[in-house]
Amino acid sequence: MKYLFLFCTIILMGWMPNIPLNSKLVNSKKIDRIIYRLWNLKNSEKEEINIPLTIYENYSTQNFAMNIYKLKHNSNVNGYLIISSASGCRNGGCKAPDELSHSGKNKQDFLLSDNFSFALFFNTNFEIINVTILDYESEYGYEICSKNWLKQFVQIKNENYTYGNNIQAISGATVSAKSITNAISELKEMMKKLKREKLL
Amino acid sequence: MKSINLFIKVNLILLFNILSGNNLFSSETGPAKITQPNRLAIGGYGQIDASKSFGRNEMNNAVLDIHRLIVIMNYKFNQKLRLFTEIELEHVSEVYVEQAYLNYRFSNLLNIRGGLILVPMGIINEYHEPNTFNGVLRPLTDKIIIPSTWREIGVGITGLITSASINYQLFLVNGFNSYTGAGTLNGTNGFRKARQKGAESIMTSPNFAGKVSYFGVPQLKLNISAFIGKTESELFNNLNKANTELVARADSSIVGIQMFTGSMQYKLKNLYVRGQYSFVNISNSYNYNAFTGNDLGSAMTGYYAELGYNLLKLKTKDDSELIPFIRFTQINTHKKVERNTLRNKAYKVSQITMGIGYKITPLAMIKTDIQFVKNGNDANYANYTVNVGLGFSF
């Protein structure tokens, strides 16, 4: 009984209203720690970039909340940060086939999966320098949070990512692993497009 | 019947809501907007088996069974709070709730969970969808030593420490009911008949259940689980503290359990490797057996090792896999016995399972295998069972 009381107290103490996800995530300590590690900067300004709708249309990224930030310090641009989500393994099983993953074009498909959010850091050469999973909810497929697995996206520079080929497959986490691979591929391409069209 | 009726009604209400376009599934999309949580997810899984045993001196019928059919309903109240339920029909006519809990999420690091939860012990008790394991039936050690699907009502915390590649689960849960007019723990069934499954369950004292998983090396997963506490007994109801004889009877109707399991899963290209080892220490079995007349051991072990190999290329069109496998399982519910219990060699059971599974897609699987069994009294693997099954989840 006393344990139950203790847990109830913790729940009540910890209750807080819901804050919009990405705007909360971008100002999290976790993001600041990564910025400090990557650029040795304590106070980096995050300036949100407004992307025209036409850029999105060809990407399945449009199905998810997505924000792009310019990371600045004393008016120098150090790099870019994208915060977005992908559909992951659902509680109840990591087993949905390909069309339910990030590449799925049908929005209804996303109803079946749990989304997770991630941060993608680019340097000024538009190369990926860090991938971090920010919020992973499901009991299934959390193996993608492993740093050793995520660093593949940083190490592979001049090739396209192919799940199961140059990106290692993870058994039991197929949906999440495939969808983040597709998402990062698309976002990388999108950044190139934004650069070409001088929108950054 | 009542619960089935209720279940059908709930489903009809949900269906009506969906058809009438109610906003259960609202999903706001578009650039730089916040995605609404997909509030309701419906899923399920099931397995349909056929088994026939062959013995040296006996004939048997085959048994064809809808082993289990489960409906999952998962509802997000908001970004932090979610409900997770699994309702199960077992052997067509038995209705159970397999999971029903609320999960409040603070961050990756901390979730608080309460309700009917799975005891996080070994691999299969948590990840038991039939398309996630080889063989028609679950390994013997996940039936007798870890009585999957093992679930009880409890509260606790879970979380992901991503910087260390660790997932943890720590719960206080209800324990086994070791006395319901007669002793329920014994050498034949281990703990299986003592699960309370959240059905008007009784608790004398809570038990601790915990699991830590390490996933830092891609394709390798290591888990350590523990379950520690005392069983529950109805003799503690209306117990007069002054009556030392009744108190002694009640004390003799419970045992202490310390169960530890280590497990690993590894995949190297087409090769799948799995292993699991459990050790259970049971205290007070001397008094328990003297009181109930049962033959509970004072220590149990159970382990298995399994190799599987996907014969199809890693990337087929439908992600199909054809996996022959071999598994060796051994359990011993009389690893140790107290001096008032005769060690029964028949409780040391070894099982060799050889079979093949075809994943038509990752979601649907056809399986067949042959299981050779011998116990400590047999000279060789004379008895065998042939199993064929369908497993699916969606």
Coordinates of C-alpha atoms in Angstrom, one line a residue:
Chain A
M1 CA 0.0 0.0 0.0
K2 CA 2.7 2.5 0.9
Y3 CA 4.4 1.7 -2.4
L4 CA 1.2 2.5 -4.3
F5 CA 0.9 5.7 -2.4
L6 CA 4.5 6.6 -3.2
F7 CA 3.9 6.0 -7.0
C8 CA 0.6 8.0 -6.9
T9 CA 2.5 10.9 -5.3
I10 CA 5.2 10.8 -7.9
I11 CA 2.6 10.8 -10.7
L12 CA 0.8 13.8 -9.3
M13 CA 4.0 15.7 -8.7
G14 CA 5.2 15.0 -12.2
W15 CA 2.0 16.0 -14.0
M16 CA 2.5 18.7 -16.5
P17 CA 0.5 20.1 -19.4
N18 CA 1.3 19.0 -22.9
I19 CA 3.7 21.3 -24.8
P20 CA 4.0 21.2 -28.6
L21 CA 6.5 18.5 -29.4
N22 CA 9.1 20.0 -31.7
S23 CA 9.3 23.4 -30.2
K24 CA 9.9 21.8 -26.8
L25 CA 12.4 19.3 -28.2
V26 CA 14.5 21.9 -30.0
N27 CA 15.0 23.8 -26.7
S28 CA 15.8 20.7 -24.8
K29 CA 19.1 20.2 -22.9
K30 CA 19.8 17.2 -25.0
I31 CA 20.0 19.3 -28.2
D32 CA 22.2 21.9 -26.4
R33 CA 24.5 19.2 -25.2
I34 CA 24.9 17.8 -28.7
I35 CA 25.6 21.4 -30.1
Y36 CA 28.2 21.9 -27.4
R37 CA 29.8 18.6 -28.3
L38 CA 29.8 19.3 -32.0
W39 CA 30.8 22.9 -32.1
N40 CA 31.9 23.6 -28.5
L41 CA 29.3 26.3 -28.3
K42 CA 27.3 27.0 -25.1
N43 CA 24.8 29.5 -26.5
S44 CA 23.9 28.8 -30.1
E45 CA 21.0 30.6 -31.7
K46 CA 18.4 28.4 -33.4
E47 CA 16.7 30.4 -36.2
E48 CA 13.8 28.6 -37.7
I49 CA 13.7 28.5 -41.5
N50 CA 10.4 28.7 -43.3
I51 CA 10.3 26.2 -46.1
P52 CA 7.9 26.7 -49.0
L53 CA 5.3 24.1 -49.4
T54 CA 6.4 23.1 -52.9
I55 CA 9.6 21.7 -51.5
Y56 CA 7.7 19.3 -49.3
E57 CA 5.3 17.9 -51.8
N58 CA 7.5 15.3 -53.2
Y59 CA 8.5 13.9 -49.8
S60 CA 6.7 11.7 -47.4
T61 CA 8.2 13.9 -44.7
Q62 CA 5.1 16.1 -45.3
N63 CA 3.2 13.6 -43.2
F64 CA 5.2 14.5 -40.1
A65 CA 6.0 17.5 -38.0
M66 CA 9.2 18.9 -39.3
N67 CA 11.2 21.9 -38.5
I68 CA 14.5 23.2 -39.9
Y69 CA 16.8 25.5 -37.9
K70 CA 19.9 27.5 -38.8
L71 CA 22.4 27.2 -35.9
K72 CA 24.1 30.6 -35.5
H73 CA 26.6 32.1 -33.2
N74 CA 27.6 35.8 -33.5
S75 CA 25.9 35.8 -36.9
N76 CA 28.1 33.0 -38.2
V77 CA 26.2 30.0 -39.4
N78 CA 27.7 26.8 -37.9
G79 CA 25.3 24.3 -39.2
Y80 CA 21.7 23.2 -39.5
L81 CA 19.3 21.1 -37.4
I82 CA 16.3 19.2 -38.5
I83 CA 13.8 17.9 -36.0
S84 CA 11.3 15.5 -37.5
S85 CA 9.5 12.2 -36.8
A86 CA 9.1 8.8 -38.5
S87 CA 6.8 6.0 -37.9
G88 CA 8.2 3.3 -35.7
C89 CA 7.4 -0.1 -34.4
R90 CA 4.1 -0.2 -32.7
N91 CA 3.4 -1.4 -29.2
G92 CA 2.2 -4.9 -29.9
G93 CA 4.8 -5.7 -32.4
C94 CA 7.5 -4.4 -34.8
K95 CA 6.2 -6.2 -37.8
A96 CA 4.3 -3.9 -40.2
P97 CA 5.4 -4.3 -43.8
D98 CA 7.2 -1.7 -45.9
E99 CA 4.2 0.3 -46.9
L100 CA 3.5 1.3 -43.3
S101 CA 7.0 2.7 -42.9
H102 CA 8.1 6.3 -43.6
S103 CA 8.0 5.7 -47.3
G104 CA 4.3 5.0 -47.2
K105 CA 2.3 7.6 -49.2
N106 CA -1.0 6.8 -47.7
K107 CA -1.6 8.9 -44.6
Q108 CA -4.0 6.2 -43.2
D109 CA -1.0 3.9 -42.9
F110 CA 0.5 6.0 -40.2
L111 CA -2.4 5.3 -37.9
L112 CA -1.0 1.9 -37.3
S113 CA 2.3 2.9 -36.0
D114 CA 3.9 4.9 -33.2
N115 CA 5.9 7.9 -34.3
F116 CA 9.2 8.7 -32.8
S117 CA 11.2 12.0 -33.2
F118 CA 14.8 12.5 -34.0
A119 CA 17.3 15.3 -34.6
L120 CA 19.5 15.5 -37.6
F121 CA 22.6 17.8 -37.6
F122 CA 24.3 19.1 -40.7
N123 CA 27.5 21.0 -41.1
T124 CA 27.8 23.9 -43.5
N125 CA 28.8 21.5 -46.3
F126 CA 25.4 19.8 -45.8
E127 CA 26.9 16.6 -44.5
I128 CA 25.2 14.8 -41.7
I129 CA 27.3 15.0 -38.6
N130 CA 25.0 13.6 -35.9
V131 CA 21.7 11.7 -35.7
T132 CA 20.0 11.3 -32.3
I133 CA 16.7 9.8 -31.4
L134 CA 14.9 12.3 -29.1
D135 CA 11.7 10.6 -28.1
Y136 CA 11.1 6.9 -28.5
E137 CA 7.8 5.7 -27.1
S138 CA 7.2 2.1 -28.2
E139 CA 8.4 -1.0 -26.4
Y140 CA 9.3 -2.4 -29.8
G141 CA 12.2 -1.4 -32.0
Y142 CA 14.0 0.8 -29.5
E143 CA 17.3 -0.8 -30.6
I144 CA 17.5 2.0 -33.3
C145 CA 18.5 4.4 -30.4
S146 CA 21.9 2.6 -30.3
K147 CA 24.6 5.2 -31.1
N148 CA 26.6 2.5 -32.8
W149 CA 23.8 1.9 -35.2
L150 CA 23.0 5.6 -35.8
K151 CA 26.6 6.6 -36.6
Q152 CA 26.3 4.7 -39.9
F153 CA 24.4 7.7 -41.2
V154 CA 27.4 9.9 -40.4
Q155 CA 30.0 7.6 -41.7
I156 CA 28.4 7.0 -45.1
K157 CA 29.0 10.2 -46.9
N158 CA 28.7 9.9 -50.6
E159 CA 26.3 7.0 -51.1
N160 CA 22.6 6.7 -50.8
Y161 CA 21.4 4.8 -47.7
T162 CA 19.9 1.4 -48.4
Y163 CA 18.4 -0.5 -45.5
G164 CA 19.8 -4.0 -45.2
N165 CA 22.7 -3.1 -47.5
N166 CA 25.0 -0.2 -46.4
I167 CA 22.7 0.4 -43.4
Q168 CA 22.7 -2.7 -41.2
A169 CA 19.3 -4.4 -40.7
I170 CA 18.1 -4.8 -37.1
S171 CA 15.9 -7.8 -36.5
G172 CA 13.0 -7.0 -34.3
A173 CA 13.2 -3.3 -35.2
T174 CA 12.6 -3.5 -38.9
V175 CA 9.8 -0.9 -39.1
S176 CA 11.6 1.8 -37.1
A177 CA 15.0 1.1 -38.7
K178 CA 13.6 1.2 -42.2
S179 CA 11.5 4.3 -41.6
I180 CA 14.3 6.3 -40.1
T181 CA 16.6 5.2 -43.0
N182 CA 14.0 6.5 -45.5
A183 CA 13.4 9.6 -43.5
I184 CA 17.1 10.6 -43.3
S185 CA 17.6 9.8 -47.0
E186 CA 14.8 12.2 -47.9
L187 CA 15.8 14.9 -45.6
K188 CA 19.4 14.8 -46.9
E189 CA 18.1 15.1 -50.4
M190 CA 15.8 18.0 -49.3
M191 CA 18.7 19.9 -47.8
K192 CA 20.6 19.6 -51.1
K193 CA 17.5 20.9 -52.9
L194 CA 17.2 23.8 -50.4
K195 CA 20.8 24.6 -50.9
R196 CA 20.5 24.5 -54.7
E197 CA 17.5 26.8 -54.6
K198 CA 19.3 29.1 -52.2
L199 CA 16.6 28.8 -49.6
L200 CA 18.8 28.3 -46.6
Chain B
M1 CA -20.2 -14.9 -21.9
K2 CA -20.7 -11.5 -20.3
S3 CA -17.2 -10.4 -21.1
I4 CA -17.6 -11.6 -24.8
N5 CA -20.8 -9.5 -25.1
L6 CA -19.1 -6.5 -23.6
F7 CA -16.2 -7.0 -25.9
I8 CA -18.5 -7.1 -29.0
K9 CA -20.3 -4.0 -27.8
V10 CA -17.1 -2.1 -27.4
N11 CA -16.0 -3.0 -30.9
L12 CA -19.3 -2.0 -32.4
I13 CA -19.1 1.4 -30.7
L14 CA -15.6 1.9 -32.0
L15 CA -16.7 0.8 -35.5
F16 CA -19.6 3.2 -35.4
N17 CA -17.3 6.0 -34.4
I18 CA -15.0 5.3 -37.3
L19 CA -17.8 4.9 -39.8
S20 CA -19.5 8.1 -38.7
G21 CA -16.3 10.0 -39.2
N22 CA -15.7 10.9 -35.6
N23 CA -12.4 12.4 -34.9
L24 CA -10.8 9.4 -33.2
F25 CA -8.1 9.1 -35.9
S26 CA -7.4 12.8 -36.3
S27 CA -4.0 13.3 -37.7
E28 CA -2.9 16.8 -38.5
T29 CA -0.2 16.9 -41.1
G30 CA 1.9 19.4 -43.1
P31 CA 5.1 21.2 -42.7
A32 CA 6.2 22.7 -39.4
K33 CA 3.0 21.5 -37.7
I34 CA 2.8 19.3 -34.7
T35 CA 1.5 15.9 -35.6
Q36 CA -1.4 14.9 -33.4
P37 CA -0.9 11.5 -31.8
N38 CA -2.6 8.7 -33.7
R39 CA -5.0 8.1 -30.9
L40 CA -6.3 4.6 -31.5
A41 CA -4.5 1.6 -32.8
I42 CA -6.1 -1.7 -33.3
G43 CA -4.0 -4.8 -33.9
G44 CA -3.9 -8.5 -33.0
Y45 CA -2.2 -11.8 -33.4
G46 CA -3.0 -15.4 -33.3
Q47 CA -1.9 -19.0 -33.8
I48 CA -3.6 -22.1 -35.0
D49 CA -1.9 -25.4 -34.3
A50 CA -2.1 -29.0 -35.1
S51 CA -0.1 -31.5 -33.0
K52 CA 0.2 -35.3 -33.0
S53 CA 2.2 -37.2 -30.5
F54 CA 3.8 -40.6 -31.3
G55 CA 5.0 -43.0 -28.5
R56 CA 6.5 -46.4 -28.7
N57 CA 3.6 -48.2 -27.1
E58 CA 0.6 -45.9 -27.6
M59 CA -1.6 -44.3 -30.2
N60 CA -2.7 -40.7 -30.1
N61 CA -5.2 -38.5 -31.9
A62 CA -4.0 -35.3 -33.5
V63 CA -5.1 -32.1 -31.7
L64 CA -6.2 -29.2 -33.8
D65 CA -6.6 -26.0 -31.9
I66 CA -7.1 -22.3 -32.3
H67 CA -4.4 -21.9 -29.6
R68 CA -4.9 -18.1 -29.2
L69 CA -6.5 -15.2 -30.9
I70 CA -5.8 -11.7 -29.5
V71 CA -7.1 -8.2 -30.1
I72 CA -4.9 -5.3 -29.2
M73 CA -6.4 -1.9 -28.6
N74 CA -4.1 0.9 -27.8
Y75 CA -5.3 4.4 -27.1
K76 CA -3.4 7.6 -26.6
F77 CA -5.2 10.1 -24.4
N78 CA -2.5 12.7 -25.1
Q79 CA 1.2 12.8 -25.8
K80 CA 2.1 11.5 -22.3
L81 CA -0.7 9.1 -21.4
R82 CA -1.6 5.9 -23.1
L83 CA -3.7 2.8 -22.5
F84 CA -2.6 -0.5 -23.8
T85 CA -4.9 -3.6 -23.8
E86 CA -4.7 -7.1 -25.2
I87 CA -7.8 -9.3 -25.0
E88 CA -7.3 -13.0 -25.6
L89 CA -9.4 -15.9 -26.7
E90 CA -7.6 -19.1 -25.8
H91 CA -8.7 -22.4 -27.2
V92 CA -11.7 -20.6 -28.6
S93 CA -13.7 -20.6 -25.4
E94 CA -11.5 -19.2 -22.7
V95 CA -11.4 -15.4 -22.4
Y96 CA -8.5 -13.6 -20.8
V97 CA -7.1 -10.1 -20.5
E98 CA -3.4 -10.5 -21.3
Q99 CA -2.4 -6.9 -20.8
A100 CA -4.2 -3.8 -19.6
Y101 CA -2.2 -0.9 -18.3
L102 CA -1.9 2.9 -18.3
N103 CA 1.5 4.3 -19.2
Y104 CA 2.5 7.8 -18.3
R105 CA 5.5 9.0 -20.1
F106 CA 7.8 11.7 -18.8
S107 CA 10.6 11.1 -21.3
N108 CA 12.7 8.4 -22.8
L109 CA 14.3 8.0 -19.4
L110 CA 11.1 7.5 -17.4
N111 CA 7.7 6.0 -17.8
I112 CA 5.3 5.1 -15.0
R113 CA 3.1 2.2 -15.7
G114 CA 0.3 0.6 -13.7
G115 CA -2.2 -2.2 -14.4
L116 CA -2.1 -5.7 -15.7
I117 CA 1.5 -5.9 -17.0
L118 CA 3.7 -8.6 -18.4
V119 CA 6.4 -9.9 -16.0
P120 CA 9.6 -9.0 -17.9
M121 CA 11.3 -12.4 -17.7
G122 CA 13.3 -13.9 -20.6
I123 CA 12.5 -13.3 -24.3
I124 CA 9.2 -14.8 -25.1
N125 CA 7.1 -13.7 -22.2
E126 CA 7.3 -10.1 -23.5
Y127 CA 7.7 -10.7 -27.2
H128 CA 5.3 -13.6 -27.8
E129 CA 3.7 -12.9 -31.2
P130 CA 4.0 -16.2 -33.1
N131 CA 5.8 -14.6 -36.0
T132 CA 8.7 -13.5 -33.7
F133 CA 9.9 -17.0 -32.6
N134 CA 10.8 -20.2 -34.3
G135 CA 8.7 -23.4 -33.8
V136 CA 5.0 -23.9 -33.5
L137 CA 5.0 -24.0 -29.7
R138 CA 6.9 -21.8 -27.3
P139 CA 10.0 -23.4 -25.8
L140 CA 9.3 -25.7 -22.8
T141 CA 11.3 -23.5 -20.4
D142 CA 8.9 -20.6 -21.3
K143 CA 6.0 -22.8 -20.3
I144 CA 7.0 -24.4 -17.1
I145 CA 9.8 -22.3 -15.6
I146 CA 8.7 -19.0 -17.0
P147 CA 4.9 -19.5 -17.2
S148 CA 4.3 -17.4 -20.3
T149 CA 2.2 -15.5 -20.8
W150 CA 3.0 -14.4 -17.2
R151 CA 1.1 -11.3 -16.3
E152 CA 0.0 -9.8 -13.0
I153 CA -1.3 -6.5 -11.7
G154 CA 1.4 -4.1 -10.6
V155 CA 3.1 -0.7 -10.9
G156 CA 6.5 0.4 -11.8
I157 CA 8.9 2.4 -14.0
T158 CA 10.4 1.7 -17.4
G159 CA 12.8 3.7 -19.5
L160 CA 15.4 4.0 -22.2
I161 CA 19.0 5.2 -21.3
T162 CA 20.0 5.9 -24.9
S163 CA 23.5 7.1 -24.0
A164 CA 24.3 3.7 -22.5
S165 CA 22.1 1.7 -24.9
I166 CA 20.1 0.3 -22.0
N167 CA 16.4 -0.4 -21.5
Y168 CA 15.1 -1.0 -18.0
Q169 CA 11.9 -2.1 -16.4
L170 CA 11.3 -2.2 -12.6
F171 CA 8.0 -3.3 -11.2
L172 CA 6.2 -4.2 -8.0
V173 CA 3.8 -6.9 -9.1
N174 CA 1.5 -9.4 -7.5
G175 CA 2.9 -12.9 -7.0
F176 CA 1.8 -16.5 -7.6
N177 CA -1.1 -17.8 -5.6
S178 CA 0.5 -20.9 -4.0
Y179 CA -2.5 -22.1 -2.0
T180 CA -6.2 -22.1 -3.1
G181 CA -7.5 -24.8 -0.7
A182 CA -4.7 -27.0 -2.0
G183 CA -1.1 -26.3 -3.0
T184 CA -0.7 -25.1 -6.6
L185 CA 3.0 -25.3 -7.0
N186 CA 4.5 -28.7 -7.8
G187 CA 7.2 -30.6 -9.8
T188 CA 4.9 -31.3 -12.8
N189 CA 3.7 -27.8 -13.7
G190 CA 6.2 -25.6 -11.9
F191 CA 4.5 -22.3 -11.4
R192 CA 2.1 -22.5 -14.3
K193 CA -1.0 -23.3 -12.3
A194 CA -0.3 -20.6 -9.7
R195 CA -0.6 -17.5 -12.0
Q196 CA -3.4 -15.2 -11.0
K197 CA -3.6 -13.3 -14.2
G198 CA -5.3 -10.3 -12.6
A199 CA -8.6 -12.2 -12.0
E200 CA -9.8 -11.3 -8.5
S201 CA -6.2 -11.9 -7.5
I202 CA -5.1 -11.9 -3.9
M203 CA -1.9 -10.4 -2.5
T204 CA -0.2 -11.2 0.8
S205 CA 2.9 -9.2 -0.2
P206 CA 4.2 -7.6 -3.4
N207 CA 7.0 -9.1 -5.5
F208 CA 9.8 -7.3 -7.4
A209 CA 10.2 -7.9 -11.1
G210 CA 12.9 -6.3 -13.2
K211 CA 14.7 -6.5 -16.5
V212 CA 17.7 -4.7 -18.0
S213 CA 18.5 -5.0 -21.7
Y214 CA 21.6 -3.9 -23.4
F215 CA 21.4 -3.1 -27.2
G216 CA 24.7 -1.3 -27.8
V217 CA 26.1 -3.7 -30.3
P218 CA 23.9 -3.8 -33.4
Q219 CA 22.1 -7.1 -33.9
L220 CA 23.0 -8.3 -30.4
K221 CA 20.6 -8.0 -27.5
L222 CA 21.5 -9.1 -23.9
N223 CA 18.9 -9.2 -21.1
I224 CA 19.0 -9.9 -17.4
S225 CA 15.8 -10.4 -15.5
A226 CA 14.9 -11.0 -11.9
F227 CA 11.8 -11.9 -10.0
I228 CA 12.0 -11.8 -6.2
G229 CA 9.4 -12.2 -3.5
K230 CA 7.0 -14.5 -1.7
T231 CA 3.9 -16.2 -3.1
E232 CA 0.4 -15.3 -1.9
S233 CA -2.0 -17.5 0.0
E234 CA -5.7 -17.4 0.8
L235 CA -4.9 -18.6 4.3
F236 CA -3.8 -15.1 5.2
N237 CA -7.5 -14.0 4.9
N238 CA -9.3 -13.5 8.2
L239 CA -6.3 -14.9 10.0
N240 CA -6.3 -14.5 13.7
K241 CA -2.9 -13.3 14.7
A242 CA -3.2 -14.8 18.1
N243 CA -3.7 -18.3 16.8
T244 CA -0.2 -19.5 16.4
E245 CA -1.3 -22.8 14.8
L246 CA -3.2 -21.0 12.1
V247 CA -0.4 -18.6 11.5
A248 CA 2.0 -21.5 11.1
R249 CA -0.4 -23.1 8.6
A250 CA -0.5 -19.9 6.6
D251 CA 3.2 -19.5 6.7
S252 CA 3.6 -23.0 5.4
S253 CA 1.3 -22.3 2.4
I254 CA 3.7 -19.7 0.9
V255 CA 7.2 -20.0 -0.5
G256 CA 9.9 -17.5 -1.3
I257 CA 11.0 -17.2 -5.0
Q258 CA 14.1 -15.8 -6.4
M259 CA 14.1 -16.2 -10.2
F260 CA 16.9 -15.0 -12.4
T261 CA 17.1 -15.3 -16.2
G262 CA 19.8 -14.3 -18.7
S263 CA 19.0 -14.3 -22.4
M264 CA 20.6 -13.2 -25.7
Q265 CA 19.5 -12.7 -29.2
Y266 CA 22.0 -12.3 -32.0
K267 CA 21.7 -12.1 -35.8
L268 CA 24.7 -12.4 -38.1
K269 CA 23.6 -11.9 -41.8
N270 CA 21.3 -14.9 -42.3
L271 CA 22.0 -16.6 -39.0
Y272 CA 19.8 -16.3 -36.0
V273 CA 21.1 -17.3 -32.5
R274 CA 19.0 -17.3 -29.3
G275 CA 19.8 -18.5 -25.9
Q276 CA 18.2 -18.3 -22.5
Y277 CA 19.0 -19.6 -19.0
S278 CA 16.9 -19.4 -15.9
F279 CA 17.6 -20.4 -12.3
V280 CA 15.0 -20.4 -9.6
N281 CA 15.7 -20.7 -5.9
I282 CA 12.7 -21.6 -3.8
S283 CA 12.8 -21.2 0.0
N284 CA 10.4 -22.8 2.5
S285 CA 9.6 -25.7 0.1
Y286 CA 10.2 -28.1 3.1
N287 CA 7.3 -26.7 5.1
Y288 CA 5.2 -26.1 1.9
N289 CA 5.5 -29.8 0.8
A290 CA 4.9 -31.0 4.4
F291 CA 1.8 -28.9 4.6
T292 CA 0.3 -29.5 1.1
G293 CA 1.7 -32.9 0.3
N294 CA 3.1 -31.5 -3.0
D295 CA 6.5 -32.3 -4.5
L296 CA 7.8 -28.8 -5.1
G297 CA 11.6 -28.6 -5.6
S298 CA 13.8 -26.1 -3.8
A299 CA 15.6 -25.1 -7.0
M300 CA 14.6 -25.2 -10.7
T301 CA 16.5 -24.6 -13.9
G302 CA 15.5 -24.2 -17.5
Y303 CA 17.4 -23.2 -20.6
Y304 CA 17.4 -23.4 -24.3
A305 CA 19.8 -22.7 -27.2
E306 CA 18.6 -22.2 -30.7
L307 CA 20.1 -21.7 -34.2
G308 CA 18.2 -20.7 -37.2
Y309 CA 19.3 -19.8 -40.8
N310 CA 17.3 -17.8 -43.3
L311 CA 17.7 -19.6 -46.6
L312 CA 16.2 -16.8 -48.7
K313 CA 18.2 -13.8 -49.7
L314 CA 18.2 -11.0 -47.2
K315 CA 16.2 -8.8 -49.5
T316 CA 13.2 -10.6 -51.1
K317 CA 10.3 -8.7 -52.5
D318 CA 8.0 -9.4 -49.6
D319 CA 10.7 -9.7 -47.0
S320 CA 10.0 -13.5 -47.0
E321 CA 12.2 -15.7 -44.9
L322 CA 12.5 -19.5 -44.9
I323 CA 14.2 -20.4 -41.6
P324 CA 15.1 -24.0 -40.7
F325 CA 16.1 -24.2 -37.0
I326 CA 17.2 -26.5 -34.3
R327 CA 16.6 -25.9 -30.6
F328 CA 17.7 -27.8 -27.5
T329 CA 15.7 -27.2 -24.4
Q330 CA 16.1 -28.7 -20.9
I331 CA 14.1 -28.0 -17.8
N332 CA 14.5 -29.5 -14.3
T333 CA 11.9 -28.7 -11.7
H334 CA 13.7 -30.9 -9.2
K335 CA 17.2 -29.4 -9.6
K336 CA 17.3 -29.5 -5.8
V337 CA 14.8 -30.9 -3.4
E338 CA 14.5 -30.7 0.4
R339 CA 15.0 -33.9 2.4
N340 CA 11.2 -34.6 2.8
T341 CA 10.8 -34.7 -1.0
L342 CA 11.9 -37.6 -3.2
R343 CA 13.7 -36.4 -6.3
N344 CA 11.7 -37.3 -9.4
K345 CA 14.0 -37.9 -12.4
A346 CA 11.0 -37.6 -14.7
Y347 CA 11.0 -33.8 -14.0
K348 CA 14.2 -33.4 -15.8
V349 CA 12.9 -33.1 -19.4
S350 CA 15.1 -32.6 -22.5
Q351 CA 13.6 -31.7 -25.8
I352 CA 15.1 -31.4 -29.2
T353 CA 13.0 -29.4 -31.7
M354 CA 13.8 -29.3 -35.4
G355 CA 11.7 -27.5 -37.8
I356 CA 11.2 -25.0 -40.5
G357 CA 9.3 -21.7 -40.7
Y358 CA 8.2 -19.8 -43.7
K359 CA 7.5 -16.1 -43.3
I360 CA 5.3 -15.3 -46.2
T361 CA 5.6 -11.8 -45.1
P362 CA 7.1 -10.7 -41.8
L363 CA 3.5 -10.7 -40.4
A364 CA 2.3 -14.2 -41.4
M365 CA 4.2 -17.5 -40.9
I366 CA 3.6 -21.2 -41.6
K367 CA 5.6 -23.4 -39.3
T368 CA 6.2 -27.1 -38.9
D369 CA 8.5 -29.0 -36.5
I370 CA 9.2 -32.3 -34.8
Q371 CA 9.9 -32.4 -31.1
F372 CA 11.8 -35.3 -29.5
V373 CA 11.3 -35.6 -25.8
K374 CA 12.9 -37.6 -23.1
N375 CA 12.9 -37.3 -19.3
G376 CA 15.5 -38.4 -16.7
N377 CA 14.0 -42.0 -16.7
D378 CA 14.3 -42.5 -20.4
A379 CA 17.3 -44.0 -22.1
N380 CA 16.7 -42.1 -25.4
Y381 CA 14.4 -39.8 -27.2
A382 CA 11.7 -42.4 -27.9
N383 CA 8.7 -40.0 -27.9
Y384 CA 8.1 -37.4 -30.4
T385 CA 5.4 -34.9 -31.4
V386 CA 4.8 -33.4 -34.9
N387 CA 3.4 -29.9 -35.0
V388 CA 2.1 -27.8 -37.8
G389 CA 0.9 -24.2 -37.3
L390 CA -0.1 -20.9 -38.6
G391 CA 1.0 -17.7 -36.9
F392 CA 0.1 -14.2 -37.7
S393 CA -0.1 -10.7 -36.3
F394 CA -1.2 -7.4 -37.7

